[in-house]
Amino acid sequence: MAQTSIEWTELTWNPVTGCTKISTGCKFCYAEVMSKRLKAMGVTKYKDGFKKVRIHEDALGIPYTWKKSKVVFVNSMSDLFHKDVPLEFIQRVFQVMRDNGQHVFQILTKRADRLAEISDHLTWPHNVWMGVSVEDEKVTERIDLLRLCGARVKFLSCEPLIGPLPTLNLIGVDWVIVGGESGHNPRPMDPQWVLKIQEQCQQLNVPFFFKQWGGKNKKKAGRELNGKIYDEMPEVELQKQV
């Protein structure tokens, strides 16, 4: 468990670490940068570097120790649906989430093909929110694959948004997050791309969360869109009902 500055969650939980890049959204992966930093600091969990996918049996017991309800981002330092993560381990992660129904667990993947492939082999608890990353029009097929899974809440993370998404199919989508890229050499995000996504969300009453403008100084750039902070989320209380 770790506290996090990610605006749309409260904690991160990493039963898997390490990943490999599969699309343009991965180019400046924050998890890769953080993993290198943690390895240099001597953190055992990251001793094999970022490109080595590792499962961590000892991390499976962590959610049982949380006394208060939390909103938890699962595998901020990896992708649970990476091909190198065994189905049996994914099933065990789902069992932990099912056992801890007082928390909301948010999973995000770029590997929507594997998500769809093994979805029927997973028991989907009421408290698991499943999302896919959609950084540009080249990967919108991930949304169709997301719709095939058994999650009660399905969401999109359009971050880093590196291209326009003017014709999103939001049928069956319960939440959309948008954010610009940050770091030393971020790719620019056109404000009109953001506004067009917001407009599409409004048309279908889909909660819209604007995470950041990004850039080299993301704190200075801020999170306001047309003078307002957008922190819309699905109703957590409803998702805690069995």
PDB file of C-alpha atoms in Angstrom:
ATOM      1  CA  MET A   1       0.000   0.000   0.000  1.00  0.00           C
ATOM      2  CA  ALA A   2       1.166   3.522  -0.752  1.00  0.00           C
ATOM      3  CA  GLN A   3      -0.335   6.958  -0.534  1.00  0.00           C
ATOM      4  CA  THR A   4      -0.534   8.598  -3.941  1.00  0.00           C
ATOM      5  CA  SER A   5      -0.869  12.014  -5.532  1.00  0.00           C
ATOM      6  CA  ILE A   6      -3.036  10.598  -8.327  1.00  0.00           C
ATOM      7  CA  GLU A   7      -6.133  12.777  -8.151  1.00  0.00           C
ATOM      8  CA  TRP A   8      -8.767  10.129  -8.880  1.00  0.00           C
ATOM      9  CA  THR A   9      -7.758   7.583  -6.242  1.00  0.00           C
ATOM     10  CA  GLU A  10      -6.542   7.362  -2.631  1.00  0.00           C
ATOM     11  CA  LEU A  11      -4.036   4.513  -2.473  1.00  0.00           C
ATOM     12  CA  THR A  12      -2.012   2.343  -4.829  1.00  0.00           C
ATOM     13  CA  TRP A  13      -1.594  -1.424  -4.405  1.00  0.00           C
ATOM     14  CA  ASN A  14       0.967  -3.280  -6.504  1.00  0.00           C
ATOM     15  CA  PRO A  15       0.774  -7.082  -6.419  1.00  0.00           C
ATOM     16  CA  VAL A  16       2.536  -6.928  -9.813  1.00  0.00           C
ATOM     17  CA  THR A  17       5.448  -4.708 -10.893  1.00  0.00           C
ATOM     18  CA  GLY A  18       7.179  -4.218 -14.227  1.00  0.00           C
ATOM     19  CA  CYS A  19       5.801  -3.878 -17.735  1.00  0.00           C
ATOM     20  CA  THR A  20       6.615  -3.550 -21.447  1.00  0.00           C
ATOM     21  CA  LYS A  21       5.502  -0.861 -23.880  1.00  0.00           C
ATOM     22  CA  ILE A  22       2.765  -1.629 -26.399  1.00  0.00           C
ATOM     23  CA  SER A  23       1.478   1.695 -27.772  1.00  0.00           C
ATOM     24  CA  THR A  24       2.380   5.362 -28.190  1.00  0.00           C
ATOM     25  CA  GLY A  25       0.842   6.217 -24.832  1.00  0.00           C
ATOM     26  CA  CYS A  26       3.665   4.248 -23.199  1.00  0.00           C
ATOM     27  CA  LYS A  27       6.475   6.380 -24.657  1.00  0.00           C
ATOM     28  CA  PHE A  28       7.196   8.402 -21.505  1.00  0.00           C
ATOM     29  CA  CYS A  29       5.836   5.941 -18.933  1.00  0.00           C
ATOM     30  CA  TYR A  30       5.856   7.445 -15.432  1.00  0.00           C
ATOM     31  CA  ALA A  31       6.005   3.970 -13.869  1.00  0.00           C
ATOM     32  CA  GLU A  32       9.214   3.209 -15.733  1.00  0.00           C
ATOM     33  CA  VAL A  33      10.828   6.386 -14.426  1.00  0.00           C
ATOM     34  CA  MET A  34       9.634   5.681 -10.884  1.00  0.00           C
ATOM     35  CA  SER A  35      10.781   2.074 -11.058  1.00  0.00           C
ATOM     36  CA  LYS A  36      14.319   3.133 -12.001  1.00  0.00           C
ATOM     37  CA  ARG A  37      14.329   5.558  -9.098  1.00  0.00           C
ATOM     38  CA  LEU A  38      13.140   2.923  -6.628  1.00  0.00           C
ATOM     39  CA  LYS A  39      15.696   0.410  -7.895  1.00  0.00           C
ATOM     40  CA  ALA A  40      18.470   2.976  -7.406  1.00  0.00           C
ATOM     41  CA  MET A  41      17.210   3.495  -3.849  1.00  0.00           C
ATOM     42  CA  GLY A  42      17.620  -0.239  -3.181  1.00  0.00           C
ATOM     43  CA  VAL A  43      13.910  -1.099  -2.926  1.00  0.00           C
ATOM     44  CA  THR A  44      13.842  -4.891  -3.262  1.00  0.00           C
ATOM     45  CA  LYS A  45      10.518  -4.973  -5.084  1.00  0.00           C
ATOM     46  CA  TYR A  46      12.121  -3.198  -8.049  1.00  0.00           C
ATOM     47  CA  LYS A  47      15.503  -4.918  -8.079  1.00  0.00           C
ATOM     48  CA  ASP A  48      14.886  -6.541 -11.484  1.00  0.00           C
ATOM     49  CA  GLY A  49      14.100  -3.254 -13.229  1.00  0.00           C
ATOM     50  CA  PHE A  50      10.964  -2.218 -15.062  1.00  0.00           C
ATOM     51  CA  LYS A  51      11.002  -4.582 -18.048  1.00  0.00           C
ATOM     52  CA  LYS A  52      10.909  -7.657 -15.806  1.00  0.00           C
ATOM     53  CA  VAL A  53       7.313  -8.423 -14.819  1.00  0.00           C
ATOM     54  CA  ARG A  54       7.215  -9.772 -11.270  1.00  0.00           C
ATOM     55  CA  ILE A  55       4.333 -11.001  -9.124  1.00  0.00           C
ATOM     56  CA  HIS A  56       4.429 -10.372  -5.382  1.00  0.00           C
ATOM     57  CA  GLU A  57       2.703 -13.002  -3.269  1.00  0.00           C
ATOM     58  CA  ASP A  58       3.331 -11.023  -0.093  1.00  0.00           C
ATOM     59  CA  ALA A  59       1.312  -8.085  -1.412  1.00  0.00           C
ATOM     60  CA  LEU A  60      -1.906 -10.115  -1.559  1.00  0.00           C
ATOM     61  CA  GLY A  61      -2.457  -9.795   2.181  1.00  0.00           C
ATOM     62  CA  ILE A  62      -2.208  -5.999   2.300  1.00  0.00           C
ATOM     63  CA  PRO A  63      -5.876  -5.050   1.625  1.00  0.00           C
ATOM     64  CA  TYR A  64      -6.997  -7.180   4.586  1.00  0.00           C
ATOM     65  CA  THR A  65      -5.151  -4.762   6.884  1.00  0.00           C
ATOM     66  CA  TRP A  66      -7.023  -1.604   5.842  1.00  0.00           C
ATOM     67  CA  LYS A  67      -9.511  -0.631   8.513  1.00  0.00           C
ATOM     68  CA  LYS A  68     -11.334   2.177   6.692  1.00  0.00           C
ATOM     69  CA  SER A  69     -12.909   2.072   3.248  1.00  0.00           C
ATOM     70  CA  LYS A  70     -10.496   3.153   0.531  1.00  0.00           C
ATOM     71  CA  VAL A  71     -10.455   3.855  -3.202  1.00  0.00           C
ATOM     72  CA  VAL A  72      -7.481   1.877  -4.518  1.00  0.00           C
ATOM     73  CA  PHE A  73      -5.636   1.941  -7.842  1.00  0.00           C
ATOM     74  CA  VAL A  74      -4.450  -1.598  -8.545  1.00  0.00           C
ATOM     75  CA  ASN A  75      -1.008  -1.973 -10.172  1.00  0.00           C
ATOM     76  CA  SER A  76       0.008   1.617 -10.760  1.00  0.00           C
ATOM     77  CA  MET A  77       3.483   0.178 -11.495  1.00  0.00           C
ATOM     78  CA  SER A  78       2.398  -2.521 -13.949  1.00  0.00           C
ATOM     79  CA  ASP A  79      -0.509  -3.936 -15.964  1.00  0.00           C
ATOM     80  CA  LEU A  80      -2.479  -6.742 -14.330  1.00  0.00           C
ATOM     81  CA  PHE A  81      -3.397  -8.132 -17.769  1.00  0.00           C
ATOM     82  CA  HIS A  82       0.162  -8.329 -19.076  1.00  0.00           C
ATOM     83  CA  LYS A  83       0.794 -11.662 -20.837  1.00  0.00           C
ATOM     84  CA  ASP A  84       3.463 -12.546 -18.270  1.00  0.00           C
ATOM     85  CA  VAL A  85       1.015 -12.425 -15.354  1.00  0.00           C
ATOM     86  CA  PRO A  86      -0.475 -15.940 -14.926  1.00  0.00           C
ATOM     87  CA  LEU A  87      -4.253 -16.253 -15.003  1.00  0.00           C
ATOM     88  CA  GLU A  88      -4.116 -18.055 -11.653  1.00  0.00           C
ATOM     89  CA  PHE A  89      -2.471 -15.034 -10.043  1.00  0.00           C
ATOM     90  CA  ILE A  90      -4.984 -12.642 -11.581  1.00  0.00           C
ATOM     91  CA  GLN A  91      -7.744 -14.820 -10.133  1.00  0.00           C
ATOM     92  CA  ARG A  92      -6.113 -14.597  -6.699  1.00  0.00           C
ATOM     93  CA  VAL A  93      -5.972 -10.799  -6.977  1.00  0.00           C
ATOM     94  CA  PHE A  94      -9.687 -10.822  -7.787  1.00  0.00           C
ATOM     95  CA  GLN A  95     -10.342 -13.048  -4.778  1.00  0.00           C
ATOM     96  CA  VAL A  96      -8.620 -10.498  -2.529  1.00  0.00           C
ATOM     97  CA  MET A  97     -10.749  -7.709  -3.989  1.00  0.00           C
ATOM     98  CA  ARG A  98     -13.888  -9.798  -3.551  1.00  0.00           C
ATOM     99  CA  ASP A  99     -12.975 -10.507   0.084  1.00  0.00           C
ATOM    100  CA  ASN A 100     -12.585  -6.774   0.731  1.00  0.00           C
ATOM    101  CA  GLY A 101     -15.871  -5.421  -0.549  1.00  0.00           C
ATOM    102  CA  GLN A 102     -15.671  -2.326   1.644  1.00  0.00           C
ATOM    103  CA  HIS A 103     -13.035  -0.886  -0.728  1.00  0.00           C
ATOM    104  CA  VAL A 104     -13.281   0.230  -4.357  1.00  0.00           C
ATOM    105  CA  PHE A 105     -10.537  -1.249  -6.552  1.00  0.00           C
ATOM    106  CA  GLN A 106      -9.707   0.521  -9.814  1.00  0.00           C
ATOM    107  CA  ILE A 107      -7.850  -1.477 -12.483  1.00  0.00           C
ATOM    108  CA  LEU A 108      -6.486   0.109 -15.648  1.00  0.00           C
ATOM    109  CA  THR A 109      -5.064  -1.759 -18.645  1.00  0.00           C
ATOM    110  CA  LYS A 110      -3.806  -1.163 -22.163  1.00  0.00           C
ATOM    111  CA  ARG A 111      -4.145  -4.899 -22.833  1.00  0.00           C
ATOM    112  CA  ALA A 112      -7.863  -4.945 -23.475  1.00  0.00           C
ATOM    113  CA  ASP A 113      -7.496  -7.979 -25.739  1.00  0.00           C
ATOM    114  CA  ARG A 114      -6.349 -10.161 -22.856  1.00  0.00           C
ATOM    115  CA  LEU A 115      -8.950  -8.586 -20.578  1.00  0.00           C
ATOM    116  CA  ALA A 116     -11.692  -9.710 -22.963  1.00  0.00           C
ATOM    117  CA  GLU A 117     -10.046 -13.107 -23.458  1.00  0.00           C
ATOM    118  CA  ILE A 118     -10.008 -14.066 -19.776  1.00  0.00           C
ATOM    119  CA  SER A 119     -12.959 -12.068 -18.447  1.00  0.00           C
ATOM    120  CA  ASP A 120     -15.183 -15.154 -18.268  1.00  0.00           C
ATOM    121  CA  HIS A 121     -12.533 -16.868 -16.129  1.00  0.00           C
ATOM    122  CA  LEU A 122     -12.843 -14.143 -13.494  1.00  0.00           C
ATOM    123  CA  THR A 123     -15.548 -13.580 -10.894  1.00  0.00           C
ATOM    124  CA  TRP A 124     -16.225  -9.853 -10.988  1.00  0.00           C
ATOM    125  CA  PRO A 125     -16.972  -8.385  -7.540  1.00  0.00           C
ATOM    126  CA  HIS A 126     -19.296  -5.404  -7.212  1.00  0.00           C
ATOM    127  CA  ASN A 127     -16.411  -3.198  -5.999  1.00  0.00           C
ATOM    128  CA  VAL A 128     -14.055  -3.582  -8.982  1.00  0.00           C
ATOM    129  CA  TRP A 129     -13.925  -0.771 -11.520  1.00  0.00           C
ATOM    130  CA  MET A 130     -12.287  -1.777 -14.797  1.00  0.00           C
ATOM    131  CA  GLY A 131     -10.755   0.756 -17.174  1.00  0.00           C
ATOM    132  CA  VAL A 132      -8.754   0.939 -20.391  1.00  0.00           C
ATOM    133  CA  SER A 133      -6.297   3.599 -21.532  1.00  0.00           C
ATOM    134  CA  VAL A 134      -7.345   5.434 -24.702  1.00  0.00           C
ATOM    135  CA  GLU A 135      -4.669   7.939 -25.657  1.00  0.00           C
ATOM    136  CA  ASP A 136      -5.681   8.521 -29.291  1.00  0.00           C
ATOM    137  CA  GLU A 137      -7.910   7.200 -32.072  1.00  0.00           C
ATOM    138  CA  LYS A 138      -5.501   4.359 -32.901  1.00  0.00           C
ATOM    139  CA  VAL A 139      -6.546   2.428 -29.782  1.00  0.00           C
ATOM    140  CA  THR A 140     -10.295   3.065 -29.523  1.00  0.00           C
ATOM    141  CA  GLU A 141     -10.931  -0.649 -30.132  1.00  0.00           C
ATOM    142  CA  ARG A 142      -9.986  -1.064 -26.466  1.00  0.00           C
ATOM    143  CA  ILE A 143     -13.361   0.455 -25.573  1.00  0.00           C
ATOM    144  CA  ASP A 144     -15.267  -2.268 -27.445  1.00  0.00           C
ATOM    145  CA  LEU A 145     -13.199  -4.922 -25.675  1.00  0.00           C
ATOM    146  CA  LEU A 146     -13.810  -3.263 -22.296  1.00  0.00           C
ATOM    147  CA  ARG A 147     -17.551  -3.542 -22.868  1.00  0.00           C
ATOM    148  CA  LEU A 148     -17.182  -7.324 -23.045  1.00  0.00           C
ATOM    149  CA  CYS A 149     -15.865  -7.704 -19.499  1.00  0.00           C
ATOM    150  CA  GLY A 150     -17.952  -8.369 -16.412  1.00  0.00           C
ATOM    151  CA  ALA A 151     -17.132  -5.254 -14.389  1.00  0.00           C
ATOM    152  CA  ARG A 152     -20.062  -3.291 -13.012  1.00  0.00           C
ATOM    153  CA  VAL A 153     -18.215   0.011 -13.494  1.00  0.00           C
ATOM    154  CA  LYS A 154     -16.260   0.534 -16.716  1.00  0.00           C
ATOM    155  CA  PHE A 155     -14.098   3.576 -17.347  1.00  0.00           C
ATOM    156  CA  LEU A 156     -11.685   5.220 -19.784  1.00  0.00           C
ATOM    157  CA  SER A 157      -8.407   6.928 -18.987  1.00  0.00           C
ATOM    158  CA  CYS A 158      -7.606   9.317 -21.835  1.00  0.00           C
ATOM    159  CA  GLU A 159      -4.174  10.092 -20.423  1.00  0.00           C
ATOM    160  CA  PRO A 160      -1.781  11.032 -21.782  1.00  0.00           C
ATOM    161  CA  LEU A 161      -4.198  12.436 -24.363  1.00  0.00           C
ATOM    162  CA  ILE A 162      -1.971  12.759 -27.435  1.00  0.00           C
ATOM    163  CA  GLY A 163      -4.604  13.046 -30.151  1.00  0.00           C
ATOM    164  CA  PRO A 164      -8.249  14.004 -30.716  1.00  0.00           C
ATOM    165  CA  LEU A 165     -11.082  11.627 -29.821  1.00  0.00           C
ATOM    166  CA  PRO A 166     -14.057  13.302 -31.541  1.00  0.00           C
ATOM    167  CA  THR A 167     -16.288  10.235 -31.951  1.00  0.00           C
ATOM    168  CA  LEU A 168     -16.001   8.210 -28.756  1.00  0.00           C
ATOM    169  CA  ASN A 169     -18.565   5.458 -28.314  1.00  0.00           C
ATOM    170  CA  LEU A 170     -19.458   5.905 -24.653  1.00  0.00           C
ATOM    171  CA  ILE A 171     -22.330   3.432 -24.553  1.00  0.00           C
ATOM    172  CA  GLY A 172     -21.759   1.286 -21.468  1.00  0.00           C
ATOM    173  CA  VAL A 173     -18.981   3.547 -20.176  1.00  0.00           C
ATOM    174  CA  ASP A 174     -19.485   4.851 -16.635  1.00  0.00           C
ATOM    175  CA  TRP A 175     -16.593   7.307 -16.236  1.00  0.00           C
ATOM    176  CA  VAL A 176     -14.004   9.175 -18.316  1.00  0.00           C
ATOM    177  CA  ILE A 177     -10.680  10.581 -17.062  1.00  0.00           C
ATOM    178  CA  VAL A 178      -8.712  13.029 -19.223  1.00  0.00           C
ATOM    179  CA  GLY A 179      -5.183  14.297 -18.646  1.00  0.00           C
ATOM    180  CA  GLY A 180      -2.226  15.771 -20.468  1.00  0.00           C
ATOM    181  CA  GLU A 181       1.254  14.303 -20.485  1.00  0.00           C
ATOM    182  CA  SER A 182       3.839  15.616 -18.017  1.00  0.00           C
ATOM    183  CA  GLY A 183       7.593  15.199 -17.638  1.00  0.00           C
ATOM    184  CA  HIS A 184      10.738  16.496 -19.298  1.00  0.00           C
ATOM    185  CA  ASN A 185       9.530  16.304 -22.903  1.00  0.00           C
ATOM    186  CA  PRO A 186       5.731  16.008 -22.846  1.00  0.00           C
ATOM    187  CA  ARG A 187       3.679  15.822 -26.006  1.00  0.00           C
ATOM    188  CA  PRO A 188       1.223  18.735 -26.190  1.00  0.00           C
ATOM    189  CA  MET A 189      -2.514  18.368 -25.607  1.00  0.00           C
ATOM    190  CA  ASP A 190      -4.884  20.610 -27.568  1.00  0.00           C
ATOM    191  CA  PRO A 191      -7.576  22.149 -25.301  1.00  0.00           C
ATOM    192  CA  GLN A 192     -10.135  21.465 -28.018  1.00  0.00           C
ATOM    193  CA  TRP A 193      -9.499  17.731 -27.647  1.00  0.00           C
ATOM    194  CA  VAL A 194     -10.425  17.989 -23.976  1.00  0.00           C
ATOM    195  CA  LEU A 195     -13.524  20.074 -24.599  1.00  0.00           C
ATOM    196  CA  LYS A 196     -14.767  17.672 -27.251  1.00  0.00           C
ATOM    197  CA  ILE A 197     -14.486  14.720 -24.861  1.00  0.00           C
ATOM    198  CA  GLN A 198     -16.239  16.704 -22.136  1.00  0.00           C
ATOM    199  CA  GLU A 199     -19.042  17.536 -24.560  1.00  0.00           C
ATOM    200  CA  GLN A 200     -19.505  13.872 -25.437  1.00  0.00           C
ATOM    201  CA  CYS A 201     -19.633  12.957 -21.748  1.00  0.00           C
ATOM    202  CA  GLN A 202     -22.262  15.612 -21.072  1.00  0.00           C
ATOM    203  CA  GLN A 203     -24.441  14.327 -23.884  1.00  0.00           C
ATOM    204  CA  LEU A 204     -24.627  10.879 -22.277  1.00  0.00           C
ATOM    205  CA  ASN A 205     -24.395  11.983 -18.613  1.00  0.00           C
ATOM    206  CA  VAL A 206     -21.076  10.180 -18.178  1.00  0.00           C
ATOM    207  CA  PRO A 207     -19.023  11.514 -15.212  1.00  0.00           C
ATOM    208  CA  PHE A 208     -16.020  13.513 -16.471  1.00  0.00           C
ATOM    209  CA  PHE A 209     -12.782  13.886 -14.504  1.00  0.00           C
ATOM    210  CA  PHE A 210     -10.140  16.334 -15.710  1.00  0.00           C
ATOM    211  CA  LYS A 211      -6.877  15.282 -14.091  1.00  0.00           C
ATOM    212  CA  GLN A 212      -4.336  17.792 -15.398  1.00  0.00           C
ATOM    213  CA  TRP A 213      -3.071  19.885 -18.290  1.00  0.00           C
ATOM    214  CA  GLY A 214       0.362  18.354 -17.794  1.00  0.00           C
ATOM    215  CA  GLY A 215       3.459  19.890 -19.361  1.00  0.00           C
ATOM    216  CA  LYS A 216       6.911  20.357 -17.893  1.00  0.00           C
ATOM    217  CA  ASN A 217       5.414  22.052 -14.823  1.00  0.00           C
ATOM    218  CA  LYS A 218       2.111  20.287 -14.256  1.00  0.00           C
ATOM    219  CA  LYS A 219       1.469  21.977 -10.916  1.00  0.00           C
ATOM    220  CA  LYS A 220       1.717  25.399 -12.506  1.00  0.00           C
ATOM    221  CA  ALA A 221      -0.485  24.340 -15.423  1.00  0.00           C
ATOM    222  CA  GLY A 222      -3.113  23.157 -12.953  1.00  0.00           C
ATOM    223  CA  ARG A 223      -6.367  21.279 -13.433  1.00  0.00           C
ATOM    224  CA  GLU A 224      -8.921  23.942 -14.265  1.00  0.00           C
ATOM    225  CA  LEU A 225     -10.956  23.630 -17.438  1.00  0.00           C
ATOM    226  CA  ASN A 226     -12.788  26.832 -18.331  1.00  0.00           C
ATOM    227  CA  GLY A 227     -12.216  28.057 -14.776  1.00  0.00           C
ATOM    228  CA  LYS A 228     -13.627  24.954 -13.104  1.00  0.00           C
ATOM    229  CA  ILE A 229     -12.303  21.763 -11.499  1.00  0.00           C
ATOM    230  CA  TYR A 230     -14.005  18.629 -12.821  1.00  0.00           C
ATOM    231  CA  ASP A 231     -13.831  15.816 -10.252  1.00  0.00           C
ATOM    232  CA  GLU A 232     -16.881  13.844 -11.316  1.00  0.00           C
ATOM    233  CA  MET A 233     -16.873  10.137 -10.448  1.00  0.00           C
ATOM    234  CA  PRO A 234     -19.350   7.233 -10.402  1.00  0.00           C
ATOM    235  CA  GLU A 235     -21.358   7.000  -7.201  1.00  0.00           C
ATOM    236  CA  VAL A 236     -19.129   4.989  -4.858  1.00  0.00           C
ATOM    237  CA  GLU A 237     -21.927   4.246  -2.396  1.00  0.00           C
ATOM    238  CA  LEU A 238     -24.037   2.491  -5.037  1.00  0.00           C
ATOM    239  CA  GLN A 239     -21.140   0.240  -6.022  1.00  0.00           C
ATOM    240  CA  LYS A 240     -20.720  -1.002  -2.463  1.00  0.00           C
ATOM    241  CA  GLN A 241     -24.090  -2.724  -2.552  1.00  0.00           C
ATOM    242  CA  VAL A 242     -23.934  -6.458  -3.157  1.00  0.00           C
TER     243      VAL A 242
END
